[in-house]
XYZ file of C-alpha atoms in Angstrom:
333
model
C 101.345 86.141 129.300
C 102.170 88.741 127.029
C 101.626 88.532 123.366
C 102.576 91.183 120.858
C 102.284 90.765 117.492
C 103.599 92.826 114.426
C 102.835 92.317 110.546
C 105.283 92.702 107.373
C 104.760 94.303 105.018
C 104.805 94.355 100.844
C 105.492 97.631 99.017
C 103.355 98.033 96.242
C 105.177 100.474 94.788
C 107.688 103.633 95.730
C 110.885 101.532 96.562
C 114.350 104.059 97.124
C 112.258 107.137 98.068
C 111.512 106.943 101.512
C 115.427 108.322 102.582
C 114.777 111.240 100.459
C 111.472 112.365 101.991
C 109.607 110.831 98.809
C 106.453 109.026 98.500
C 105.763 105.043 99.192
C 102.880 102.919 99.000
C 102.635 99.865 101.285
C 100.791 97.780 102.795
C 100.782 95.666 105.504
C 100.358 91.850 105.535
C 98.732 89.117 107.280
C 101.956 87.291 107.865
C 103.767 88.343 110.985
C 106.320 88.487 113.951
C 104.398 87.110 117.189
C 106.717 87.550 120.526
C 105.176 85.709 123.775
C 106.165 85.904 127.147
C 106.659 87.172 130.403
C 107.956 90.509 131.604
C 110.482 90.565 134.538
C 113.912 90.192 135.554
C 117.397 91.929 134.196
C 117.499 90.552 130.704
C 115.728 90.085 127.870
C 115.641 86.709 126.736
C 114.265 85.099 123.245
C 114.817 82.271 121.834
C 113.258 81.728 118.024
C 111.007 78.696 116.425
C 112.898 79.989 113.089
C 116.426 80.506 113.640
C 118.943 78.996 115.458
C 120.496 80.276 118.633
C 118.862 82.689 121.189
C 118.908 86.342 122.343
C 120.170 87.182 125.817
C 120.250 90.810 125.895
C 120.939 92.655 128.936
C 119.131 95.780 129.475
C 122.363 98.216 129.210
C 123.596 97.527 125.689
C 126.317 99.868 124.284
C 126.659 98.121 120.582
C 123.552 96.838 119.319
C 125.413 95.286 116.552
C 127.524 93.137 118.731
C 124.901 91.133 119.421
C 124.683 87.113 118.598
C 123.288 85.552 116.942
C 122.447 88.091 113.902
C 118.945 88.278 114.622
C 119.978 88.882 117.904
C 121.206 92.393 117.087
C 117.501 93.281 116.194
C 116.134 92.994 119.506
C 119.771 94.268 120.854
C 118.486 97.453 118.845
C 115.056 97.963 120.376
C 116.741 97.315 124.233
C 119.281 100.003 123.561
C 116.090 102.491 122.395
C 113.653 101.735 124.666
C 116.266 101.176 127.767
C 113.179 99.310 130.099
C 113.219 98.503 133.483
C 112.238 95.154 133.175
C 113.062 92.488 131.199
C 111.387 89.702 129.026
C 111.411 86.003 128.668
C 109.658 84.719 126.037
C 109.781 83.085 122.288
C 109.733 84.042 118.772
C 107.388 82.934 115.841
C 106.946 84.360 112.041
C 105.125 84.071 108.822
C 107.625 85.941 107.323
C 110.511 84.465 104.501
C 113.082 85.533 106.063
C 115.288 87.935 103.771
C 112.496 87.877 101.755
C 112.268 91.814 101.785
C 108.737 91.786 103.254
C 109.972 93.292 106.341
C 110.990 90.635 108.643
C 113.602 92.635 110.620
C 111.156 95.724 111.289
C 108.451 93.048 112.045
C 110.450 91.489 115.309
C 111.578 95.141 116.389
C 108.094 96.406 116.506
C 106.724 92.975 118.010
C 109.652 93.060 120.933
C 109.433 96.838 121.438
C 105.436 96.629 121.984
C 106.276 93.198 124.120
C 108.612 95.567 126.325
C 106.350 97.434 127.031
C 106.181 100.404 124.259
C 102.874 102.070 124.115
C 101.210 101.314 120.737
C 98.886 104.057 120.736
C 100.975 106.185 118.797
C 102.351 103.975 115.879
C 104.534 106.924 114.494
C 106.738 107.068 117.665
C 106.339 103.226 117.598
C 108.003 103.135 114.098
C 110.480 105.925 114.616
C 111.949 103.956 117.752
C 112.287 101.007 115.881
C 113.197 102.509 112.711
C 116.657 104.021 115.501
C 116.774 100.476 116.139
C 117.449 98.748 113.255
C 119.774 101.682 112.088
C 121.935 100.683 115.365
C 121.403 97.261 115.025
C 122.336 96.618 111.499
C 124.561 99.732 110.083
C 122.028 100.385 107.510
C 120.700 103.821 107.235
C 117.011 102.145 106.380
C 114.143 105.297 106.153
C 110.950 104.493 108.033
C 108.424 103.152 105.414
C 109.347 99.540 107.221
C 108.967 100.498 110.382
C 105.729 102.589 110.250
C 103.509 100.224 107.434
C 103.913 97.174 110.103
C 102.987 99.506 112.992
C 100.274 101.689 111.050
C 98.323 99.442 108.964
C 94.569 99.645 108.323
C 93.445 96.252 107.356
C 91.950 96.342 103.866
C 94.190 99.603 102.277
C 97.674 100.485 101.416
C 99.576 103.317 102.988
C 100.496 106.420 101.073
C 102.772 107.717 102.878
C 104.212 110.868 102.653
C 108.339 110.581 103.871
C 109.332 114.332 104.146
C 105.581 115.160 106.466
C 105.015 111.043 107.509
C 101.362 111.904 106.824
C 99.566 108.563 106.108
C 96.589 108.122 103.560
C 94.783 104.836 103.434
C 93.867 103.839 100.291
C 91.641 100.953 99.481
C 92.895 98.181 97.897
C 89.910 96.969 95.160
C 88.564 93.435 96.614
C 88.582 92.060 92.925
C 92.335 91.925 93.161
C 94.657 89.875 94.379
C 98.297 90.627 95.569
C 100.557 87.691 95.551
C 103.703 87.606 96.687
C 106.366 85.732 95.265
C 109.968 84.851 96.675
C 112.786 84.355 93.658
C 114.997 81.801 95.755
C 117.563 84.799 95.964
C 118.416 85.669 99.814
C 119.010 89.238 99.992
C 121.188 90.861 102.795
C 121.396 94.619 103.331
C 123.819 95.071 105.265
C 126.554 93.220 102.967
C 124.769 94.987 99.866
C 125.335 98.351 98.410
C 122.265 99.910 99.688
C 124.089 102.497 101.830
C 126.465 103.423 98.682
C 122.749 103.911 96.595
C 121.223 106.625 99.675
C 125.359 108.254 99.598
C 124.311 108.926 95.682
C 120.943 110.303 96.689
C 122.625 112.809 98.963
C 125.190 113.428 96.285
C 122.491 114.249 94.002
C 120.486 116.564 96.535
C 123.699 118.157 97.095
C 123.757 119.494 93.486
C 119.780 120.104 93.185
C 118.228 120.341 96.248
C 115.519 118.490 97.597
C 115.057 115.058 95.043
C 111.069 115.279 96.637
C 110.725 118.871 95.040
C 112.158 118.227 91.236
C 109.368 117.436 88.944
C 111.005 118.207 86.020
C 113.915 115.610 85.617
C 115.199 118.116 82.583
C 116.781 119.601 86.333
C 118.565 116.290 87.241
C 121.082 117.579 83.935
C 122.572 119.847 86.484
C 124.103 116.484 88.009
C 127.839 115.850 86.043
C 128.199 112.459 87.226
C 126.187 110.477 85.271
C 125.422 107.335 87.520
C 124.555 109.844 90.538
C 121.615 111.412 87.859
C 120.528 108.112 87.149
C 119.858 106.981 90.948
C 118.284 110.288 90.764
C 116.309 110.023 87.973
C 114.634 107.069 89.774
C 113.863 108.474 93.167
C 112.249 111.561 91.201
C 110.258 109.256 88.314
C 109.474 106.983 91.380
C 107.722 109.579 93.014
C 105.159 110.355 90.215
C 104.258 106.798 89.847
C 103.952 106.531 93.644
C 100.689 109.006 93.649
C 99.826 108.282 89.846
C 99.565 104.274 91.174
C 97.188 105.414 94.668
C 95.013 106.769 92.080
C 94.912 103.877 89.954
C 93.477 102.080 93.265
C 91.428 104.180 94.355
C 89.585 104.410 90.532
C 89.964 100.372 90.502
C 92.046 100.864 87.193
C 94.367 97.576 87.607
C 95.559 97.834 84.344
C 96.990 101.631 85.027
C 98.221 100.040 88.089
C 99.957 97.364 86.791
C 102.069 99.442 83.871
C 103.097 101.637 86.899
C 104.610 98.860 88.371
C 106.644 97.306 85.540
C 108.006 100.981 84.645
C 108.659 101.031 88.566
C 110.823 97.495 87.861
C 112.155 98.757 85.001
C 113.515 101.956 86.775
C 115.386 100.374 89.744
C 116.744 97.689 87.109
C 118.214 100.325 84.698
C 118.096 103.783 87.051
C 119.071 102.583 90.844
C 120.569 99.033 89.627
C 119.097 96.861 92.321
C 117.471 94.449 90.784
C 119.352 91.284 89.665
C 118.862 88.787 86.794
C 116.568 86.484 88.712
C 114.218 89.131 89.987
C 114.266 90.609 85.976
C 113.444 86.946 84.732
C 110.371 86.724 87.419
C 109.327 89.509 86.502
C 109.439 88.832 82.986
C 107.066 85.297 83.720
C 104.569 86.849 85.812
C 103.693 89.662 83.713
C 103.289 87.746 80.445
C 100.890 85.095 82.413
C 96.955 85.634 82.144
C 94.915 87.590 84.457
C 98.378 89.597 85.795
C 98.164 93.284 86.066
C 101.619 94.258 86.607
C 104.685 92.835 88.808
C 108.083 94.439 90.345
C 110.447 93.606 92.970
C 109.766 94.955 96.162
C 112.085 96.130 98.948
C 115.451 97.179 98.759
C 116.296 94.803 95.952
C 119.342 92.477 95.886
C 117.137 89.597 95.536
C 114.067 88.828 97.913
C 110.569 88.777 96.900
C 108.393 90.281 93.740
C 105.517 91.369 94.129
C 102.246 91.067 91.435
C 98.847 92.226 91.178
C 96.265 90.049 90.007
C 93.075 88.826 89.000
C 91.496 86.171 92.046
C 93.154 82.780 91.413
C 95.673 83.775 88.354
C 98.810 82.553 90.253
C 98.706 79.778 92.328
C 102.030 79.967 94.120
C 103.625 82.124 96.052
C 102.032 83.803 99.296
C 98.484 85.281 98.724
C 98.761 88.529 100.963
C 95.883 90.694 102.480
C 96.319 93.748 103.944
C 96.445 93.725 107.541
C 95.986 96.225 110.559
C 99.026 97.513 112.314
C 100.769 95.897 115.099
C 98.917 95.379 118.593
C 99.406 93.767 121.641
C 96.805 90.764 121.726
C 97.283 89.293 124.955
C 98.135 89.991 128.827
């Protein structure tokens, strides 16, 4: 019996930067895609404890996307990458909210790909496959932070991750802090939302000013005539400050530094990038005016999902109580 199993993951902050070679900081989660089987035969077969319907993939696949039922087209996407010799019968379980924008999608494509057989020795090539994947799968040109927290993670720290070099720092998360994690009852769907139109204006900006990684000086974002396209820029650049201003906040244990980073972070893709949405704003709004909260934002692409808030131990009771987790494995033969 095979068992692979890969965690989600919560961005703490640096949402929008990761297609631009910017900077993110993630971690990843005790809640998880587990995929269990048996390897053998001429199709790969999974059927899901979650959602309805199963995946029968056979191990040619031309269009990923093709695939049914939707969730279908994830593992669809890791076949047509990995093209194995073999196939897999076996069955699906998560942790994850699904849509929740903790990952869920990268989760199962790093769980099937490692149940196929993909060596997980080198999670960068583990995430880069999968991060092909899910680009095939779903039409969404989605960079790699995803992909590479769930298959990288060092239980206890966040990732900084570096997009443009993918050189990962650890950095401690404080253990007199809690991150909760907080779903606003608002499914989010990227492929039906406008995230590919938001990259299209980060390339449109680039196109003007070079590089958005390499501005520090937003005065050089004026250069831009179109003034939504400098806004969306304006975010990815500001974004990038707070990204490595907010991995020192952790690393000093300064939750309160923390914390301001992430509302201006909120506050940026609300007004800059425009992918928040009135429900995720009024979340927001009620964690960070409740005792003993540092700071909250949406995390992920926006649209809806989850938010995400930094605490003080017990100062929310709902909502998931994550810990970071170690990276994806293989845990039984």
């Amino acid at each position: 019996m095979i068992e692979a199993w890969a965690p989600g993951r919560v961005n703490l902050i640096g949402d929008h930067t990761d297609y631009t070679g910017g900077l993110v900081l993630p971690m990843a989660i005790d809640l998880g895609t587990a995929v269990r089987g048996e390897r053998g035969g001429d199709v790969v077969q999974l059927t899901s404890v979650d959602q309805a319907g199963a995946a029968v993939v056979g191990l040619e696949v031309d269009d990923p996307s093709a695939a049914s039922p939707p969730w279908a087209r994830y593992v669809a996407g890791v076949v047509a990458e990995m093209q194995p010799v073999a196939g897999f019968v076996g069955e699906v379980t998560s942790t994850l909210p699904l849509g929740g924008g903790l990952s869920s999608s990268a989760s199962l494509e790093v769980a099937v790909a490692l149940a196929l057989g993909a060596p997980g020795d080198d999670p960068l090539a583990l995430a880069q496959l999968c991060q092909r994947a899910e680009q095939r799968s779903s039409g969404v040109p989605c960079g790699i932070m995803d992909q590479l927290a769930s298959a990288a993670g060092v239980e206890g720290h966040a990732l900084l991750i570096d997009c443009a070099t993918l050189a990962i720092e650890p950095v401690p998360i404080p253990h007199d802090v809690e991150v909760v994690v907080i779903h606003s009852g608002q499914q989010r769907e990227l492929a039906g939302s406008a995230y590919a139109e938001r990259r299209a204006s980060c390339e449109a900006a680039e196109a003007t000013v070079g590089p958005l990684r390499q501005i520090h000086d937003i005065g050089a974002l004026d250069a831009i005539d179109d003034e939504e396209i400098r806004r969306r820029a304006r975010h990815v650049v500001t974004e990038n400050v707070r990204v490595r201003a907010a991995a020192d906040a952790l690393r000093a244990g300064d939750l309160s530094e923390l914390g301001r980073l992430m509302v201006a972070s909120h506050a940026s893709l609300r007004d800059d990038f425009e992918v928040s949405t009135p429900v995720l704003d009024a979340l927001v709004a009620r964690l960070i005016s409740t005792p003993g909260v540092f700071g909250a934002r949406l995390t992920g692409a926006g649209f809806g999902g989850c938010v995400v808030a930094v605490t003080s131990p017990a100062s929310l009771p709902d909502g998931w109580h994550v810990s970071a987790a170690g990276g994806a494995a293989v845990t039984g033969r």
